[in-house]
PDB file of C-alpha atoms in Angstrom:
ATOM      1  CA  THR A   7    -151.253-133.778-140.314  1.00  0.00           C
ATOM      2  CA  MET A   8    -152.324-132.367-136.965  1.00  0.00           C
ATOM      3  CA  SER A   9    -155.918-132.167-135.884  1.00  0.00           C
ATOM      4  CA  PRO A  10    -157.072-129.541-135.088  1.00  0.00           C
ATOM      5  CA  ALA A  11    -154.831-126.667-136.220  1.00  0.00           C
ATOM      6  CA  PRO A  12    -152.323-125.437-133.588  1.00  0.00           C
ATOM      7  CA  VAL A  13    -153.199-122.675-131.116  1.00  0.00           C
ATOM      8  CA  ASN A  14    -151.609-119.287-131.869  1.00  0.00           C
ATOM      9  CA  GLY A  15    -148.482-118.696-129.756  1.00  0.00           C
ATOM     10  CA  ASP A  16    -147.849-122.384-129.029  1.00  0.00           C
ATOM     11  CA  ALA A  17    -144.749-124.337-130.031  1.00  0.00           C
ATOM     12  CA  LEU A  18    -144.697-127.419-132.230  1.00  0.00           C
ATOM     13  CA  VAL A  19    -142.036-130.118-131.869  1.00  0.00           C
ATOM     14  CA  LEU A  20    -141.445-132.924-134.374  1.00  0.00           C
ATOM     15  CA  ALA A  21    -139.702-136.103-133.204  1.00  0.00           C
ATOM     16  CA  PHE A  22    -138.603-138.131-136.250  1.00  0.00           C
ATOM     17  CA  SER A  23    -137.010-141.572-136.528  1.00  0.00           C
ATOM     18  CA  SER A  24    -135.980-143.457-139.636  1.00  0.00           C
ATOM     19  CA  ALA A  25    -134.716-146.947-140.322  1.00  0.00           C
ATOM     20  CA  SER A  26    -133.197-145.557-143.498  1.00  0.00           C
ATOM     21  CA  LYS A  27    -129.588-144.607-143.796  1.00  0.00           C
ATOM     22  CA  THR A  28    -130.513-142.091-146.495  1.00  0.00           C
ATOM     23  CA  ASN A  29    -133.982-140.720-145.555  1.00  0.00           C
ATOM     24  CA  PHE A  30    -133.212-137.489-143.710  1.00  0.00           C
ATOM     25  CA  ILE A  31    -135.513-134.489-143.306  1.00  0.00           C
ATOM     26  CA  LYS A  32    -134.643-131.806-145.830  1.00  0.00           C
ATOM     27  CA  SER A  33    -137.373-129.322-144.926  1.00  0.00           C
ATOM     28  CA  ILE A  34    -140.737-128.870-143.216  1.00  0.00           C
ATOM     29  CA  ALA A  35    -143.390-126.524-144.553  1.00  0.00           C
ATOM     30  CA  GLU A  36    -146.567-125.338-142.880  1.00  0.00           C
ATOM     31  CA  THR A  37    -148.599-122.168-143.260  1.00  0.00           C
ATOM     32  CA  GLY A  38    -148.164-120.008-140.143  1.00  0.00           C
ATOM     33  CA  ALA A  39    -145.141-121.863-138.749  1.00  0.00           C
ATOM     34  CA  THR A  40    -141.418-121.498-139.346  1.00  0.00           C
ATOM     35  CA  TRP A  41    -139.642-124.798-138.693  1.00  0.00           C
ATOM     36  CA  ALA A  42    -135.981-125.214-137.655  1.00  0.00           C
ATOM     37  CA  SER A  43    -133.822-128.256-136.997  1.00  0.00           C
ATOM     38  CA  ALA A  44    -132.797-128.607-133.347  1.00  0.00           C
ATOM     39  CA  THR A  45    -130.556-131.642-133.894  1.00  0.00           C
ATOM     40  CA  ALA A  46    -130.254-134.705-136.121  1.00  0.00           C
ATOM     41  CA  SER A  47    -128.065-137.793-136.139  1.00  0.00           C
ATOM     42  CA  LYS A  48    -128.432-138.458-139.920  1.00  0.00           C
ATOM     43  CA  SER A  49    -126.148-141.493-139.771  1.00  0.00           C
ATOM     44  CA  ALA A  50    -125.379-143.248-143.048  1.00  0.00           C
ATOM     45  CA  THR A  51    -124.577-146.346-140.971  1.00  0.00           C
ATOM     46  CA  TYR A  52    -126.989-146.430-138.015  1.00  0.00           C
ATOM     47  CA  GLY A  53    -130.273-144.758-139.088  1.00  0.00           C
ATOM     48  CA  ASP A  54    -131.672-141.386-138.139  1.00  0.00           C
ATOM     49  CA  ALA A  55    -133.257-139.539-135.217  1.00  0.00           C
ATOM     50  CA  GLU A  56    -134.167-135.854-135.523  1.00  0.00           C
ATOM     51  CA  ILE A  57    -135.868-133.084-133.530  1.00  0.00           C
ATOM     52  CA  TRP A  58    -137.431-130.087-135.366  1.00  0.00           C
ATOM     53  CA  TYR A  59    -139.407-127.211-133.845  1.00  0.00           C
ATOM     54  CA  ALA A  60    -141.510-124.138-134.601  1.00  0.00           C
ATOM     55  CA  THR A  61    -142.238-121.558-131.897  1.00  0.00           C
ATOM     56  CA  ASN A  62    -144.864-118.841-131.572  1.00  0.00           C
ATOM     57  CA  VAL A  63    -146.997-120.297-134.362  1.00  0.00           C
ATOM     58  CA  SER A  64    -149.603-117.899-135.750  1.00  0.00           C
ATOM     59  CA  GLY A  65    -152.452-119.008-137.951  1.00  0.00           C
ATOM     60  CA  ALA A  66    -150.744-122.361-138.478  1.00  0.00           C
ATOM     61  CA  SER A  67    -152.539-124.953-140.521  1.00  0.00           C
ATOM     62  CA  ALA A  68    -153.180-128.556-139.523  1.00  0.00           C
ATOM     63  CA  THR A  69    -151.269-129.742-142.601  1.00  0.00           C
ATOM     64  CA  ILE A  70    -147.516-130.215-142.299  1.00  0.00           C
ATOM     65  CA  THR A  71    -145.418-131.186-145.328  1.00  0.00           C
ATOM     66  CA  ILE A  72    -142.174-133.013-144.544  1.00  0.00           C
ATOM     67  CA  THR A  73    -139.702-133.266-147.430  1.00  0.00           C
ATOM     68  CA  LEU A  74    -137.097-135.993-147.162  1.00  0.00           C
ATOM     69  CA  ASN A  75    -133.699-136.061-148.787  1.00  0.00           C
ATOM     70  CA  SER A  76    -134.276-139.637-149.857  1.00  0.00           C
ATOM     71  CA  ALA A  77    -132.618-142.265-151.987  1.00  0.00           C
ATOM     72  CA  THR A  78    -135.214-144.939-151.191  1.00  0.00           C
ATOM     73  CA  SER A  79    -138.934-145.181-150.530  1.00  0.00           C
ATOM     74  CA  THR A  80    -138.887-148.645-148.971  1.00  0.00           C
ATOM     75  CA  GLU A  81    -137.628-147.748-145.486  1.00  0.00           C
ATOM     76  CA  ILE A  82    -139.662-146.989-142.365  1.00  0.00           C
ATOM     77  CA  ASP A  83    -140.001-143.309-141.420  1.00  0.00           C
ATOM     78  CA  ILE A  84    -141.840-142.354-138.215  1.00  0.00           C
ATOM     79  CA  ALA A  85    -142.896-138.886-137.075  1.00  0.00           C
ATOM     80  CA  ASN A  86    -144.701-137.441-134.054  1.00  0.00           C
ATOM     81  CA  VAL A  87    -145.746-133.780-133.883  1.00  0.00           C
ATOM     82  CA  SER A  88    -146.688-132.462-130.461  1.00  0.00           C
ATOM     83  CA  GLU A  89    -148.002-129.032-129.480  1.00  0.00           C
ATOM     84  CA  TRP A  90    -146.798-127.226-126.357  1.00  0.00           C
ATOM     85  CA  ALA A  91    -148.017-124.150-124.484  1.00  0.00           C
ATOM     86  CA  GLY A  92    -145.540-122.253-122.310  1.00  0.00           C
ATOM     87  CA  VAL A  93    -142.436-122.603-124.510  1.00  0.00           C
ATOM     88  CA  ALA A  94    -140.502-119.369-125.131  1.00  0.00           C
ATOM     89  CA  THR A  95    -141.705-117.570-128.265  1.00  0.00           C
ATOM     90  CA  SER A  96    -138.146-116.772-129.409  1.00  0.00           C
ATOM     91  CA  ALA A  97    -134.709-118.277-128.694  1.00  0.00           C
ATOM     92  CA  ALA A  98    -136.509-121.361-127.357  1.00  0.00           C
ATOM     93  CA  LEU A  99    -133.845-123.980-128.091  1.00  0.00           C
ATOM     94  CA  ASP A 100    -131.682-124.533-125.016  1.00  0.00           C
ATOM     95  CA  VAL A 101    -129.580-127.716-125.342  1.00  0.00           C
ATOM     96  CA  ALA A 102    -129.515-130.225-128.216  1.00  0.00           C
ATOM     97  CA  ALA A 103    -127.434-133.323-128.953  1.00  0.00           C
ATOM     98  CA  ASN A 104    -127.502-136.503-130.985  1.00  0.00           C
ATOM     99  CA  ASN A 105    -125.567-139.727-131.292  1.00  0.00           C
ATOM    100  CA  SER A 106    -125.597-143.052-133.131  1.00  0.00           C
ATOM    101  CA  ASN A 107    -123.827-146.360-132.625  1.00  0.00           C
ATOM    102  CA  THR A 108    -124.488-150.034-131.935  1.00  0.00           C
ATOM    103  CA  GLY A 109    -125.148-151.945-128.702  1.00  0.00           C
ATOM    104  CA  THR A 110    -127.803-152.118-125.986  1.00  0.00           C
ATOM    105  CA  SER A 111    -127.569-148.589-124.573  1.00  0.00           C
ATOM    106  CA  ALA A 112    -128.296-145.558-126.755  1.00  0.00           C
ATOM    107  CA  SER A 113    -127.177-142.248-125.256  1.00  0.00           C
ATOM    108  CA  VAL A 114    -126.616-138.659-126.325  1.00  0.00           C
ATOM    109  CA  GLY A 115    -124.749-137.890-123.124  1.00  0.00           C
ATOM    110  CA  SER A 116    -125.584-135.075-120.711  1.00  0.00           C
ATOM    111  CA  GLY A 117    -126.836-131.590-121.362  1.00  0.00           C
ATOM    112  CA  ASN A 118    -127.335-128.779-118.865  1.00  0.00           C
ATOM    113  CA  PRO A 119    -130.636-126.946-119.328  1.00  0.00           C
ATOM    114  CA  ALA A 120    -130.248-123.254-118.547  1.00  0.00           C
ATOM    115  CA  HIS A 121    -133.659-123.120-116.847  1.00  0.00           C
ATOM    116  CA  SER A 122    -135.811-125.219-114.584  1.00  0.00           C
ATOM    117  CA  GLY A 123    -138.950-126.222-116.415  1.00  0.00           C
ATOM    118  CA  ASP A 124    -137.220-126.928-119.757  1.00  0.00           C
ATOM    119  CA  LEU A 125    -139.252-129.175-122.041  1.00  0.00           C
ATOM    120  CA  VAL A 126    -137.040-132.135-123.005  1.00  0.00           C
ATOM    121  CA  ILE A 127    -137.944-134.119-126.147  1.00  0.00           C
ATOM    122  CA  SER A 128    -136.071-137.248-127.251  1.00  0.00           C
ATOM    123  CA  SER A 129    -136.413-139.381-130.364  1.00  0.00           C
ATOM    124  CA  ALA A 130    -134.787-142.766-130.973  1.00  0.00           C
ATOM    125  CA  TYR A 131    -134.498-145.410-133.662  1.00  0.00           C
ATOM    126  CA  ALA A 132    -133.377-148.995-133.002  1.00  0.00           C
ATOM    127  CA  SER A 133    -132.766-151.528-135.774  1.00  0.00           C
ATOM    128  CA  ALA A 134    -133.871-154.458-133.620  1.00  0.00           C
ATOM    129  CA  GLY A 135    -137.095-152.736-132.521  1.00  0.00           C
ATOM    130  CA  GLY A 136    -139.548-154.243-130.081  1.00  0.00           C
ATOM    131  CA  SER A 137    -140.802-153.382-126.639  1.00  0.00           C
ATOM    132  CA  ALA A 138    -137.335-153.491-125.040  1.00  0.00           C
ATOM    133  CA  LEU A 139    -136.614-149.932-126.202  1.00  0.00           C
ATOM    134  CA  SER A 140    -137.282-147.647-123.254  1.00  0.00           C
ATOM    135  CA  PRO A 141    -136.113-144.138-122.347  1.00  0.00           C
ATOM    136  CA  ASN A 142    -134.381-143.228-119.090  1.00  0.00           C
ATOM    137  CA  ILE A 143    -134.457-139.440-118.971  1.00  0.00           C
ATOM    138  CA  GLY A 144    -136.410-138.609-115.863  1.00  0.00           C
ATOM    139  CA  THR A 145    -138.926-139.842-113.345  1.00  0.00           C
ATOM    140  CA  ALA A 146    -141.809-137.898-114.919  1.00  0.00           C
ATOM    141  CA  LEU A 147    -141.123-139.327-118.381  1.00  0.00           C
ATOM    142  CA  MET A 148    -144.017-139.660-120.810  1.00  0.00           C
ATOM    143  CA  PRO A 149    -144.007-141.434-124.183  1.00  0.00           C
ATOM    144  CA  LEU A 150    -144.882-139.687-127.424  1.00  0.00           C
ATOM    145  CA  ALA A 151    -147.220-141.709-129.625  1.00  0.00           C
ATOM    146  CA  PHE A 152    -145.517-143.407-132.556  1.00  0.00           C
ATOM    147  CA  SER A 153    -148.546-145.381-133.738  1.00  0.00           C
ATOM    148  CA  GLY A 154    -148.093-148.998-134.819  1.00  0.00           C
ATOM    149  CA  VAL A 155    -144.308-148.817-135.003  1.00  0.00           C
ATOM    150  CA  THR A 156    -141.800-150.947-133.128  1.00  0.00           C
ATOM    151  CA  ARG A 157    -138.530-149.245-134.157  1.00  0.00           C
ATOM    152  CA  GLY A 158    -139.148-145.516-133.709  1.00  0.00           C
ATOM    153  CA  TYR A 159    -139.750-143.979-130.312  1.00  0.00           C
ATOM    154  CA  GLY A 160    -140.225-140.594-128.692  1.00  0.00           C
ATOM    155  CA  ALA A 161    -140.538-139.340-125.135  1.00  0.00           C
ATOM    156  CA  TYR A 162    -140.680-136.085-123.197  1.00  0.00           C
ATOM    157  CA  TYR A 163    -140.486-134.665-119.723  1.00  0.00           C
ATOM    158  CA  VAL A 164    -140.211-131.296-118.000  1.00  0.00           C
ATOM    159  CA  ALA A 165    -136.856-130.814-116.269  1.00  0.00           C
ATOM    160  CA  PRO A 166    -137.453-130.012-112.583  1.00  0.00           C
ATOM    161  CA  ASP A 167    -134.285-127.909-112.315  1.00  0.00           C
ATOM    162  CA  ALA A 168    -131.263-126.683-114.279  1.00  0.00           C
ATOM    163  CA  ASN A 169    -129.157-129.762-113.506  1.00  0.00           C
ATOM    164  CA  ALA A 170    -127.721-132.067-116.164  1.00  0.00           C
ATOM    165  CA  VAL A 171    -130.139-134.128-118.216  1.00  0.00           C
ATOM    166  CA  THR A 172    -128.783-137.475-119.367  1.00  0.00           C
ATOM    167  CA  THR A 173    -130.840-139.107-122.094  1.00  0.00           C
ATOM    168  CA  THR A 174    -130.312-142.851-122.353  1.00  0.00           C
ATOM    169  CA  TRP A 175    -132.440-145.455-124.139  1.00  0.00           C
ATOM    170  CA  THR A 176    -132.287-149.161-123.327  1.00  0.00           C
ATOM    171  CA  VAL A 177    -132.422-150.902-126.711  1.00  0.00           C
ATOM    172  CA  PRO A 178    -132.241-154.452-128.065  1.00  0.00           C
ATOM    173  CA  ASN A 179    -128.722-155.164-129.289  1.00  0.00           C
ATOM    174  CA  GLY A 180    -128.325-153.553-132.703  1.00  0.00           C
ATOM    175  CA  LEU A 181    -127.906-150.267-134.535  1.00  0.00           C
ATOM    176  CA  TRP A 182    -129.380-147.120-132.984  1.00  0.00           C
ATOM    177  CA  SER A 183    -129.672-143.348-133.398  1.00  0.00           C
ATOM    178  CA  THR A 184    -131.022-140.849-130.907  1.00  0.00           C
ATOM    179  CA  ALA A 185    -131.590-137.102-130.663  1.00  0.00           C
ATOM    180  CA  THR A 186    -132.582-134.937-127.692  1.00  0.00           C
ATOM    181  CA  ALA A 187    -133.452-131.237-127.444  1.00  0.00           C
ATOM    182  CA  SER A 188    -134.617-129.053-124.568  1.00  0.00           C
ATOM    183  CA  PHE A 189    -136.681-125.894-124.896  1.00  0.00           C
ATOM    184  CA  VAL A 190    -136.822-122.853-122.595  1.00  0.00           C
ATOM    185  CA  PRO A 191    -140.137-122.069-120.841  1.00  0.00           C
TER     186      PRO A 191
END
C-alpha cells in the first residue's frame, strides 16, 4: 500500500526480492495503473529479484495488490514501490536485465541507456543477507527502503549520460538474484 495515492502522470516502480525459489510475481493490480514486468530472475535455484512498472498513472489508488505464483507461504518476500516524476509516459522502459548465481559478487552485466537522465532501479536478493550487501551502480546511488529486512535490497540512481551502466552488488558468499531496469526521462 502506498500513502498517499500516486500523482496523476507519475510512474510507479516496484522492486521485489524473494528468498523463495517458487514465489514469483504473477500479476499486480491497482485502480488507475497498468503494471508491466520490466525484468525478473525467477530462479528455481537462487531466489528471485524483479522490477515492475506502471507509467502515466491516472487516478491510481494507494492500494496495490500483488499476486504471487506461490507454492509456499513460509518464505520471505520483500517489495518497495517508489513514485517518480519525469519518467516518459509511454515506451518508458529502456534497458532491463537480470541474473542469478552464487558467490560474493552479484551482477547483471552492463546495459547502455539510450538517454542521459535514465532512472536506473536495481533489486537484489542474497541468501546470506546482512549489511555486507551493497550496490555499486553509480556515484549518486541511493537505497530504496526495504524495511526490517536483511536479505532483500533495492537502489536507484539517475544515469548522468548514455554510457554503459554496470550493476554489481557486493554480497556475502551465498545464493543471489538481481534485476535492473532503466527508464527513459
